[in-house]
Amino acid sequence: DSGVTQTPKHLITATGQRVTLRCSPRSGDLSVYWYQQSLDQGLQFLIQYYNGEERAKGNILERFSAQQFPDLHSELNLSSLELGDSALYFCASSARTGIYNEQFFGPGTRLTVL
Amino acid sequence: AQKITQTQPGMFVQEKEAVTLDCTYDTSDPSYGLFWYKQPSSGEMIFLIYQGSYDQQNATEGRYSLNFQKARKSANLVISASQLGDSAMYFCAMREGQGDYKLSFGAGTTVTVRA
């Protein structure tokens, strides 16, 4: 158990809908990262927050947004869902930013868009 | 350009034998970190081992060791005394010192341990 929690574990929805994925980082970790794992794209970085502020953006679609709240939990919002958004979405946390801090991953949310 | 390359899509290994998973990376940044993660069929990502670009010695964690060859830009993972529970997908990842510190992942290598 990495200490990172993600809810829900599974999510099935229809095209055009909007969903919210939730992540609670390990206790004390200030940095939260979101990744998407799909069969065709592999594991891709989406976005990073550090202590409530957006720190970096990766291959995140404009239909997706995220935020980190004062209690450090984070939410990833996916809207106008398409079939291609079906993927495993991971949240990871680390104590600080920087290359020497390993990221601990949550169990993931498996999103299926029908 | 691909930052992390894992050329072995799948490997079979006999129980109790060692297996080496290849990983090459591409960066011009002198400061970087290399990571290996394990993803069992259940889906979670498990951190295994870390090597910093300035580390003089190869990293080891239990049965996992990282064969770091900086000049060749390779960071191969060696799993010794394979166990059935080692059957999983293994990802090599890199974080660079400049920028956003995100992890860039390779495509992964599936390891199947045979009894």
PDB file of N, CA, C and O in Angstrom, chain A residues 45-114:
ATOM      1  N   PHE A  45       2.179  11.669 -18.664  1.00  0.00           N
ATOM      2  CA  PHE A  45       1.998  12.686 -17.637  1.00  0.00           C
ATOM      3  C   PHE A  45       0.931  13.687 -18.088  1.00  0.00           C
ATOM      4  O   PHE A  45       0.954  14.149 -19.230  1.00  0.00           O
ATOM      5  N   LEU A  46       0.029  14.004 -17.191  1.00  0.00           N
ATOM      6  CA  LEU A  46      -1.025  14.975 -17.507  1.00  0.00           C
ATOM      7  C   LEU A  46      -0.754  16.331 -16.861  1.00  0.00           C
ATOM      8  O   LEU A  46      -0.684  17.342 -17.552  1.00  0.00           O
ATOM      9  N   ILE A  47      -0.614  16.339 -15.535  1.00  0.00           N
ATOM     10  CA  ILE A  47      -0.512  17.606 -14.845  1.00  0.00           C
ATOM     11  C   ILE A  47       0.051  17.381 -13.451  1.00  0.00           C
ATOM     12  O   ILE A  47      -0.063  16.282 -12.891  1.00  0.00           O
ATOM     13  N   GLN A  48       0.699  18.429 -12.908  1.00  0.00           N
ATOM     14  CA  GLN A  48       1.272  18.367 -11.572  1.00  0.00           C
ATOM     15  C   GLN A  48       0.813  19.574 -10.749  1.00  0.00           C
ATOM     16  O   GLN A  48       0.747  20.699 -11.260  1.00  0.00           O
ATOM     17  N   TYR A  49       0.536  19.318  -9.485  1.00  0.00           N
ATOM     18  CA  TYR A  49       0.255  20.379  -8.528  1.00  0.00           C
ATOM     19  C   TYR A  49       1.228  20.273  -7.363  1.00  0.00           C
ATOM     20  O   TYR A  49       1.627  19.165  -6.978  1.00  0.00           O
ATOM     21  N   TYR A  50       1.596  21.427  -6.855  1.00  0.00           N
ATOM     22  CA  TYR A  50       2.452  21.463  -5.679  1.00  0.00           C
ATOM     23  C   TYR A  50       1.843  22.446  -4.691  1.00  0.00           C
ATOM     24  O   TYR A  50       1.727  23.636  -4.989  1.00  0.00           O
ATOM     25  N   ASN A  51       1.435  21.930  -3.568  1.00  0.00           N
ATOM     26  CA  ASN A  51       0.892  22.745  -2.478  1.00  0.00           C
ATOM     27  C   ASN A  51      -0.213  23.690  -2.973  1.00  0.00           C
ATOM     28  O   ASN A  51      -0.245  24.860  -2.614  1.00  0.00           O
ATOM     29  N   GLY A  52      -1.062  23.158  -3.810  1.00  0.00           N
ATOM     30  CA  GLY A  52      -2.233  23.901  -4.257  1.00  0.00           C
ATOM     31  C   GLY A  52      -2.071  24.651  -5.559  1.00  0.00           C
ATOM     32  O   GLY A  52      -3.058  25.130  -6.128  1.00  0.00           O
ATOM     33  N   GLU A  53      -0.839  24.723  -6.046  1.00  0.00           N
ATOM     34  CA  GLU A  53      -0.626  25.479  -7.274  1.00  0.00           C
ATOM     35  C   GLU A  53      -0.229  24.554  -8.423  1.00  0.00           C
ATOM     36  O   GLU A  53       0.532  23.609  -8.232  1.00  0.00           O
ATOM     37  N   GLU A  54      -0.735  24.878  -9.603  1.00  0.00           N
ATOM     38  CA  GLU A  54      -0.345  24.106 -10.773  1.00  0.00           C
ATOM     39  C   GLU A  54       1.130  24.350 -11.047  1.00  0.00           C
ATOM     40  O   GLU A  54       1.591  25.491 -11.114  1.00  0.00           O
ATOM     41  N   ARG A  55       1.886  23.261 -11.225  1.00  0.00           N
ATOM     42  CA  ARG A  55       3.318  23.394 -11.416  1.00  0.00           C
ATOM     43  C   ARG A  55       3.746  23.044 -12.843  1.00  0.00           C
ATOM     44  O   ARG A  55       4.667  23.648 -13.383  1.00  0.00           O
ATOM     45  N   ALA A  56       3.090  22.086 -13.435  1.00  0.00           N
ATOM     46  CA  ALA A  56       3.476  21.686 -14.788  1.00  0.00           C
ATOM     47  C   ALA A  56       2.308  21.010 -15.481  1.00  0.00           C
ATOM     48  O   ALA A  56       1.449  20.400 -14.853  1.00  0.00           O
ATOM     49  N   LYS A  57       2.290  21.189 -16.804  1.00  0.00           N
ATOM     50  CA  LYS A  57       1.266  20.543 -17.630  1.00  0.00           C
ATOM     51  C   LYS A  57       1.940  19.670 -18.660  1.00  0.00           C
ATOM     52  O   LYS A  57       2.942  20.062 -19.258  1.00  0.00           O
ATOM     53  N   GLY A  58       1.359  18.518 -18.886  1.00  0.00           N
ATOM     54  CA  GLY A  58       1.855  17.628 -19.919  1.00  0.00           C
ATOM     55  C   GLY A  58       0.850  17.524 -21.040  1.00  0.00           C
ATOM     56  O   GLY A  58       0.283  18.509 -21.486  1.00  0.00           O
ATOM     57  N   ASN A  59       0.599  16.301 -21.444  1.00  0.00           N
ATOM     58  CA  ASN A  59      -0.320  16.081 -22.564  1.00  0.00           C
ATOM     59  C   ASN A  59      -1.767  16.059 -22.096  1.00  0.00           C
ATOM     60  O   ASN A  59      -2.492  15.101 -22.334  1.00  0.00           O
ATOM     61  N   ILE A  60      -2.188  17.107 -21.467  1.00  0.00           N
ATOM     62  CA  ILE A  60      -3.554  17.155 -20.945  1.00  0.00           C
ATOM     63  C   ILE A  60      -4.457  17.891 -21.921  1.00  0.00           C
ATOM     64  O   ILE A  60      -4.128  18.963 -22.409  1.00  0.00           O
ATOM     65  N   LEU A  61      -5.575  17.259 -22.249  1.00  0.00           N
ATOM     66  CA  LEU A  61      -6.523  17.853 -23.181  1.00  0.00           C
ATOM     67  C   LEU A  61      -7.221  19.046 -22.533  1.00  0.00           C
ATOM     68  O   LEU A  61      -7.338  19.129 -21.310  1.00  0.00           O
ATOM     69  N   GLU A  62      -7.710  19.937 -23.372  1.00  0.00           N
ATOM     70  CA  GLU A  62      -8.429  21.112 -22.853  1.00  0.00           C
ATOM     71  C   GLU A  62      -9.725  20.713 -22.160  1.00  0.00           C
ATOM     72  O   GLU A  62     -10.223  21.448 -21.301  1.00  0.00           O
ATOM     73  N   ARG A  63     -10.263  19.555 -22.516  1.00  0.00           N
ATOM     74  CA  ARG A  63     -11.493  19.055 -21.880  1.00  0.00           C
ATOM     75  C   ARG A  63     -11.228  18.553 -20.454  1.00  0.00           C
ATOM     76  O   ARG A  63     -12.159  18.269 -19.710  1.00  0.00           O
ATOM     77  N   PHE A  64      -9.959  18.430 -20.106  1.00  0.00           N
ATOM     78  CA  PHE A  64      -9.592  17.939 -18.782  1.00  0.00           C
ATOM     79  C   PHE A  64      -9.097  19.112 -17.938  1.00  0.00           C
ATOM     80  O   PHE A  64      -8.415  20.019 -18.442  1.00  0.00           O
ATOM     81  N   SER A  65      -9.384  19.062 -16.676  1.00  0.00           N
ATOM     82  CA  SER A  65      -8.846  20.070 -15.761  1.00  0.00           C
ATOM     83  C   SER A  65      -8.617  19.408 -14.416  1.00  0.00           C
ATOM     84  O   SER A  65      -9.143  18.320 -14.138  1.00  0.00           O
ATOM     85  N   ALA A  66      -7.831  20.059 -13.595  1.00  0.00           N
ATOM     86  CA  ALA A  66      -7.540  19.500 -12.277  1.00  0.00           C
ATOM     87  C   ALA A  66      -7.374  20.630 -11.282  1.00  0.00           C
ATOM     88  O   ALA A  66      -7.229  21.803 -11.651  1.00  0.00           O
ATOM     89  N   GLN A  67      -7.409  20.266 -10.020  1.00  0.00           N
ATOM     90  CA  GLN A  67      -7.100  21.229  -8.974  1.00  0.00           C
ATOM     91  C   GLN A  67      -6.622  20.479  -7.741  1.00  0.00           C
ATOM     92  O   GLN A  67      -6.892  19.285  -7.574  1.00  0.00           O
ATOM     93  N   GLN A  68      -5.909  21.206  -6.894  1.00  0.00           N
ATOM     94  CA  GLN A  68      -5.476  20.660  -5.613  1.00  0.00           C
ATOM     95  C   GLN A  68      -6.016  21.575  -4.526  1.00  0.00           C
ATOM     96  O   GLN A  68      -5.840  22.795  -4.572  1.00  0.00           O
ATOM     97  N   PHE A  69      -6.649  20.991  -3.573  1.00  0.00           N
ATOM     98  CA  PHE A  69      -7.351  21.746  -2.531  1.00  0.00           C
ATOM     99  C   PHE A  69      -6.437  22.012  -1.344  1.00  0.00           C
ATOM    100  O   PHE A  69      -5.371  21.415  -1.230  1.00  0.00           O
ATOM    101  N   PRO A  70      -6.873  22.923  -0.437  1.00  0.00           N
ATOM    102  CA  PRO A  70      -6.031  23.240   0.726  1.00  0.00           C
ATOM    103  C   PRO A  70      -5.652  22.028   1.572  1.00  0.00           C
ATOM    104  O   PRO A  70      -4.588  22.016   2.189  1.00  0.00           O
ATOM    105  N   ASP A  71      -6.493  20.993   1.592  1.00  0.00           N
ATOM    106  CA  ASP A  71      -6.111  19.807   2.370  1.00  0.00           C
ATOM    107  C   ASP A  71      -5.220  18.869   1.555  1.00  0.00           C
ATOM    108  O   ASP A  71      -4.914  17.768   1.986  1.00  0.00           O
ATOM    109  N   LEU A  72      -4.806  19.311   0.397  1.00  0.00           N
ATOM    110  CA  LEU A  72      -3.854  18.666  -0.522  1.00  0.00           C
ATOM    111  C   LEU A  72      -4.456  17.543  -1.366  1.00  0.00           C
ATOM    112  O   LEU A  72      -3.748  17.024  -2.234  1.00  0.00           O
ATOM    113  N   HIS A  73      -5.715  17.210  -1.159  1.00  0.00           N
ATOM    114  CA  HIS A  73      -6.288  16.240  -2.072  1.00  0.00           C
ATOM    115  C   HIS A  73      -6.491  16.906  -3.440  1.00  0.00           C
ATOM    116  O   HIS A  73      -6.544  18.137  -3.547  1.00  0.00           O
ATOM    117  N   SER A  74      -6.567  16.083  -4.461  1.00  0.00           N
ATOM    118  CA  SER A  74      -6.657  16.621  -5.813  1.00  0.00           C
ATOM    119  C   SER A  74      -7.799  15.951  -6.553  1.00  0.00           C
ATOM    120  O   SER A  74      -8.191  14.818  -6.246  1.00  0.00           O
ATOM    121  N   GLU A  75      -8.345  16.679  -7.503  1.00  0.00           N
ATOM    122  CA  GLU A  75      -9.389  16.137  -8.362  1.00  0.00           C
ATOM    123  C   GLU A  75      -9.029  16.386  -9.820  1.00  0.00           C
ATOM    124  O   GLU A  75      -8.507  17.449 -10.167  1.00  0.00           O
ATOM    125  N   LEU A  76      -9.318  15.382 -10.628  1.00  0.00           N
ATOM    126  CA  LEU A  76      -9.139  15.489 -12.068  1.00  0.00           C
ATOM    127  C   LEU A  76     -10.518  15.420 -12.689  1.00  0.00           C
ATOM    128  O   LEU A  76     -11.254  14.452 -12.476  1.00  0.00           O
ATOM    129  N   ASN A  77     -10.885  16.468 -13.413  1.00  0.00           N
ATOM    130  CA  ASN A  77     -12.186  16.554 -14.046  1.00  0.00           C
ATOM    131  C   ASN A  77     -12.048  16.291 -15.531  1.00  0.00           C
ATOM    132  O   ASN A  77     -11.251  16.940 -16.213  1.00  0.00           O
ATOM    133  N   LEU A  78     -12.830  15.360 -16.012  1.00  0.00           N
ATOM    134  CA  LEU A  78     -12.816  15.006 -17.432  1.00  0.00           C
ATOM    135  C   LEU A  78     -14.210  15.280 -17.984  1.00  0.00           C
ATOM    136  O   LEU A  78     -15.199  14.749 -17.472  1.00  0.00           O
ATOM    137  N   SER A  79     -14.288  16.114 -19.025  1.00  0.00           N
ATOM    138  CA  SER A  79     -15.602  16.465 -19.552  1.00  0.00           C
ATOM    139  C   SER A  79     -15.701  16.117 -21.036  1.00  0.00           C
ATOM    140  O   SER A  79     -14.694  15.818 -21.681  1.00  0.00           O
ATOM    141  N   SER A  80     -16.936  16.162 -21.528  1.00  0.00           N
ATOM    142  CA  SER A  80     -17.210  15.832 -22.947  1.00  0.00           C
ATOM    143  C   SER A  80     -16.461  14.564 -23.345  1.00  0.00           C
ATOM    144  O   SER A  80     -15.743  14.519 -24.342  1.00  0.00           O
ATOM    145  N   LEU A  81     -16.669  13.541 -22.534  1.00  0.00           N
ATOM    146  CA  LEU A  81     -15.882  12.318 -22.693  1.00  0.00           C
ATOM    147  C   LEU A  81     -16.062  11.663 -24.049  1.00  0.00           C
ATOM    148  O   LEU A  81     -17.160  11.646 -24.618  1.00  0.00           O
ATOM    149  N   GLU A  82     -14.958  11.128 -24.527  1.00  0.00           N
ATOM    150  CA  GLU A  82     -14.937  10.408 -25.792  1.00  0.00           C
ATOM    151  C   GLU A  82     -14.476   8.971 -25.531  1.00  0.00           C
ATOM    152  O   GLU A  82     -13.880   8.684 -24.490  1.00  0.00           O
ATOM    153  N   LEU A  83     -14.731   8.105 -26.502  1.00  0.00           N
ATOM    154  CA  LEU A  83     -14.335   6.708 -26.340  1.00  0.00           C
ATOM    155  C   LEU A  83     -12.848   6.578 -26.039  1.00  0.00           C
ATOM    156  O   LEU A  83     -12.421   5.752 -25.239  1.00  0.00           O
ATOM    157  N   GLY A  84     -12.064   7.434 -26.682  1.00  0.00           N
ATOM    158  CA  GLY A  84     -10.614   7.388 -26.531  1.00  0.00           C
ATOM    159  C   GLY A  84     -10.112   7.824 -25.165  1.00  0.00           C
ATOM    160  O   GLY A  84      -8.922   7.679 -24.883  1.00  0.00           O
ATOM    161  N   ASP A  85     -10.988   8.330 -24.335  1.00  0.00           N
ATOM    162  CA  ASP A  85     -10.586   8.719 -22.980  1.00  0.00           C
ATOM    163  C   ASP A  85     -10.577   7.521 -22.036  1.00  0.00           C
ATOM    164  O   ASP A  85     -10.111   7.636 -20.897  1.00  0.00           O
ATOM    165  N   SER A  86     -11.063   6.400 -22.506  1.00  0.00           N
ATOM    166  CA  SER A  86     -11.023   5.187 -21.686  1.00  0.00           C
ATOM    167  C   SER A  86      -9.578   4.844 -21.381  1.00  0.00           C
ATOM    168  O   SER A  86      -8.755   4.688 -22.288  1.00  0.00           O
ATOM    169  N   ALA A  87      -9.262   4.734 -20.113  1.00  0.00           N
ATOM    170  CA  ALA A  87      -7.873   4.532 -19.701  1.00  0.00           C
ATOM    171  C   ALA A  87      -7.838   4.303 -18.203  1.00  0.00           C
ATOM    172  O   ALA A  87      -8.855   4.418 -17.509  1.00  0.00           O
ATOM    173  N   LEU A  88      -6.640   4.000 -17.732  1.00  0.00           N
ATOM    174  CA  LEU A  88      -6.370   3.921 -16.300  1.00  0.00           C
ATOM    175  C   LEU A  88      -5.718   5.245 -15.909  1.00  0.00           C
ATOM    176  O   LEU A  88      -4.709   5.643 -16.501  1.00  0.00           O
ATOM    177  N   TYR A  89      -6.315   5.923 -14.958  1.00  0.00           N
ATOM    178  CA  TYR A  89      -5.809   7.225 -14.525  1.00  0.00           C
ATOM    179  C   TYR A  89      -5.166   7.063 -13.146  1.00  0.00           C
ATOM    180  O   TYR A  89      -5.811   6.638 -12.194  1.00  0.00           O
ATOM    181  N   PHE A  90      -3.891   7.424 -13.097  1.00  0.00           N
ATOM    182  CA  PHE A  90      -3.147   7.319 -11.852  1.00  0.00           C
ATOM    183  C   PHE A  90      -2.903   8.695 -11.260  1.00  0.00           C
ATOM    184  O   PHE A  90      -2.632   9.662 -11.967  1.00  0.00           O
ATOM    185  N   CYS A  91      -2.927   8.724  -9.961  1.00  0.00           N
ATOM    186  CA  CYS A  91      -2.447   9.858  -9.205  1.00  0.00           C
ATOM    187  C   CYS A  91      -1.181   9.387  -8.481  1.00  0.00           C
ATOM    188  O   CYS A  91      -1.107   8.235  -8.038  1.00  0.00           O
ATOM    189  N   ALA A  92      -0.194  10.245  -8.409  1.00  0.00           N
ATOM    190  CA  ALA A  92       1.020   9.929  -7.660  1.00  0.00           C
ATOM    191  C   ALA A  92       1.352  11.120  -6.777  1.00  0.00           C
ATOM    192  O   ALA A  92       0.970  12.256  -7.078  1.00  0.00           O
ATOM    193  N   SER A  93       2.061  10.854  -5.695  1.00  0.00           N
ATOM    194  CA  SER A  93       2.463  11.970  -4.847  1.00  0.00           C
ATOM    195  C   SER A  93       3.929  11.824  -4.456  1.00  0.00           C
ATOM    196  O   SER A  93       4.490  10.719  -4.480  1.00  0.00           O
ATOM    197  N   SER A  94       4.533  12.943  -4.141  1.00  0.00           N
ATOM    198  CA  SER A  94       5.897  12.933  -3.627  1.00  0.00           C
ATOM    199  C   SER A  94       6.011  14.039  -2.599  1.00  0.00           C
ATOM    200  O   SER A  94       5.222  14.992  -2.586  1.00  0.00           O
ATOM    201  N   ALA A  95       7.042  13.920  -1.760  1.00  0.00           N
ATOM    202  CA  ALA A  95       7.161  14.844  -0.640  1.00  0.00           C
ATOM    203  C   ALA A  95       7.447  16.270  -1.110  1.00  0.00           C
ATOM    204  O   ALA A  95       6.950  17.227  -0.561  1.00  0.00           O
ATOM    205  N   ARG A  96       8.259  16.363  -2.125  1.00  0.00           N
ATOM    206  CA  ARG A  96       8.625  17.673  -2.660  1.00  0.00           C
ATOM    207  C   ARG A  96       8.735  17.509  -4.163  1.00  0.00           C
ATOM    208  O   ARG A  96       8.551  16.434  -4.693  1.00  0.00           O
ATOM    209  N   THR A  97       9.030  18.594  -4.827  1.00  0.00           N
ATOM    210  CA  THR A  97       9.387  18.466  -6.242  1.00  0.00           C
ATOM    211  C   THR A  97      10.879  18.162  -6.290  1.00  0.00           C
ATOM    212  O   THR A  97      11.574  18.229  -5.287  1.00  0.00           O
ATOM    213  N   GLY A  98      11.359  17.878  -7.447  1.00  0.00           N
ATOM    214  CA  GLY A  98      12.789  17.581  -7.566  1.00  0.00           C
ATOM    215  C   GLY A  98      13.023  16.175  -8.046  1.00  0.00           C
ATOM    216  O   GLY A  98      12.192  15.299  -7.870  1.00  0.00           O
ATOM    217  N   ILE A  99      14.172  15.981  -8.637  1.00  0.00           N
ATOM    218  CA  ILE A  99      14.420  14.694  -9.302  1.00  0.00           C
ATOM    219  C   ILE A  99      14.706  13.580  -8.315  1.00  0.00           C
ATOM    220  O   ILE A  99      14.620  12.412  -8.655  1.00  0.00           O
ATOM    221  N   TYR A 100      15.030  13.909  -7.079  1.00  0.00           N
ATOM    222  CA  TYR A 100      15.441  12.862  -6.153  1.00  0.00           C
ATOM    223  C   TYR A 100      14.322  12.349  -5.282  1.00  0.00           C
ATOM    224  O   TYR A 100      14.549  11.619  -4.334  1.00  0.00           O
ATOM    225  N   ASN A 101      13.110  12.760  -5.600  1.00  0.00           N
ATOM    226  CA  ASN A 101      11.976  12.305  -4.803  1.00  0.00           C
ATOM    227  C   ASN A 101      11.121  11.350  -5.606  1.00  0.00           C
ATOM    228  O   ASN A 101      10.496  11.735  -6.580  1.00  0.00           O
ATOM    229  N   GLU A 102      11.104  10.105  -5.166  1.00  0.00           N
ATOM    230  CA  GLU A 102      10.311   9.134  -5.909  1.00  0.00           C
ATOM    231  C   GLU A 102       8.839   9.425  -5.740  1.00  0.00           C
ATOM    232  O   GLU A 102       8.406   9.937  -4.722  1.00  0.00           O
ATOM    233  N   GLN A 103       8.102   9.102  -6.763  1.00  0.00           N
ATOM    234  CA  GLN A 103       6.659   9.281  -6.748  1.00  0.00           C
ATOM    235  C   GLN A 103       5.999   7.962  -6.367  1.00  0.00           C
ATOM    236  O   GLN A 103       6.364   6.906  -6.879  1.00  0.00           O
ATOM    237  N   PHE A 104       5.035   8.061  -5.483  1.00  0.00           N
ATOM    238  CA  PHE A 104       4.283   6.890  -5.062  1.00  0.00           C
ATOM    239  C   PHE A 104       2.894   6.958  -5.703  1.00  0.00           C
ATOM    240  O   PHE A 104       2.206   7.975  -5.598  1.00  0.00           O
ATOM    241  N   PHE A 105       2.542   5.874  -6.334  1.00  0.00           N
ATOM    242  CA  PHE A 105       1.317   5.851  -7.130  1.00  0.00           C
ATOM    243  C   PHE A 105       0.146   5.278  -6.355  1.00  0.00           C
ATOM    244  O   PHE A 105       0.295   4.339  -5.572  1.00  0.00           O
ATOM    245  N   GLY A 106      -1.017   5.839  -6.616  1.00  0.00           N
ATOM    246  CA  GLY A 106      -2.243   5.268  -6.106  1.00  0.00           C
ATOM    247  C   GLY A 106      -2.651   4.065  -6.945  1.00  0.00           C
ATOM    248  O   GLY A 106      -1.999   3.742  -7.938  1.00  0.00           O
ATOM    249  N   PRO A 107      -3.736   3.407  -6.556  1.00  0.00           N
ATOM    250  CA  PRO A 107      -4.169   2.186  -7.250  1.00  0.00           C
ATOM    251  C   PRO A 107      -4.784   2.452  -8.619  1.00  0.00           C
ATOM    252  O   PRO A 107      -4.970   1.525  -9.387  1.00  0.00           O
ATOM    253  N   GLY A 108      -5.087   3.711  -8.913  1.00  0.00           N
ATOM    254  CA  GLY A 108      -5.645   4.047 -10.208  1.00  0.00           C
ATOM    255  C   GLY A 108      -7.154   4.023 -10.252  1.00  0.00           C
ATOM    256  O   GLY A 108      -7.808   3.362  -9.425  1.00  0.00           O
ATOM    257  N   THR A 109      -7.702   4.773 -11.176  1.00  0.00           N
ATOM    258  CA  THR A 109      -9.139   4.729 -11.488  1.00  0.00           C
ATOM    259  C   THR A 109      -9.254   4.273 -12.932  1.00  0.00           C
ATOM    260  O   THR A 109      -8.705   4.899 -13.836  1.00  0.00           O
ATOM    261  N   ARG A 110      -9.969   3.170 -13.120  1.00  0.00           N
ATOM    262  CA  ARG A 110     -10.162   2.680 -14.485  1.00  0.00           C
ATOM    263  C   ARG A 110     -11.439   3.275 -15.045  1.00  0.00           C
ATOM    264  O   ARG A 110     -12.536   2.986 -14.546  1.00  0.00           O
ATOM    265  N   LEU A 111     -11.285   4.117 -16.054  1.00  0.00           N
ATOM    266  CA  LEU A 111     -12.423   4.789 -16.687  1.00  0.00           C
ATOM    267  C   LEU A 111     -12.772   4.085 -17.987  1.00  0.00           C
ATOM    268  O   LEU A 111     -11.905   3.876 -18.843  1.00  0.00           O
ATOM    269  N   THR A 112     -14.017   3.732 -18.114  1.00  0.00           N
ATOM    270  CA  THR A 112     -14.525   3.135 -19.346  1.00  0.00           C
ATOM    271  C   THR A 112     -15.609   4.043 -19.896  1.00  0.00           C
ATOM    272  O   THR A 112     -16.600   4.322 -19.192  1.00  0.00           O
ATOM    273  N   VAL A 113     -15.413   4.521 -21.109  1.00  0.00           N
ATOM    274  CA  VAL A 113     -16.397   5.370 -21.760  1.00  0.00           C
ATOM    275  C   VAL A 113     -17.090   4.551 -22.848  1.00  0.00           C
ATOM    276  O   VAL A 113     -16.429   4.009 -23.743  1.00  0.00           O
ATOM    277  N   LEU A 114     -18.403   4.434 -22.732  1.00  0.00           N
ATOM    278  CA  LEU A 114     -19.162   3.606 -23.676  1.00  0.00           C
ATOM    279  C   LEU A 114     -19.932   4.459 -24.687  1.00  0.00           C
ATOM    280  O   LEU A 114     -20.259   5.615 -24.384  1.00  0.00           O
TER     281      LEU A 114
END
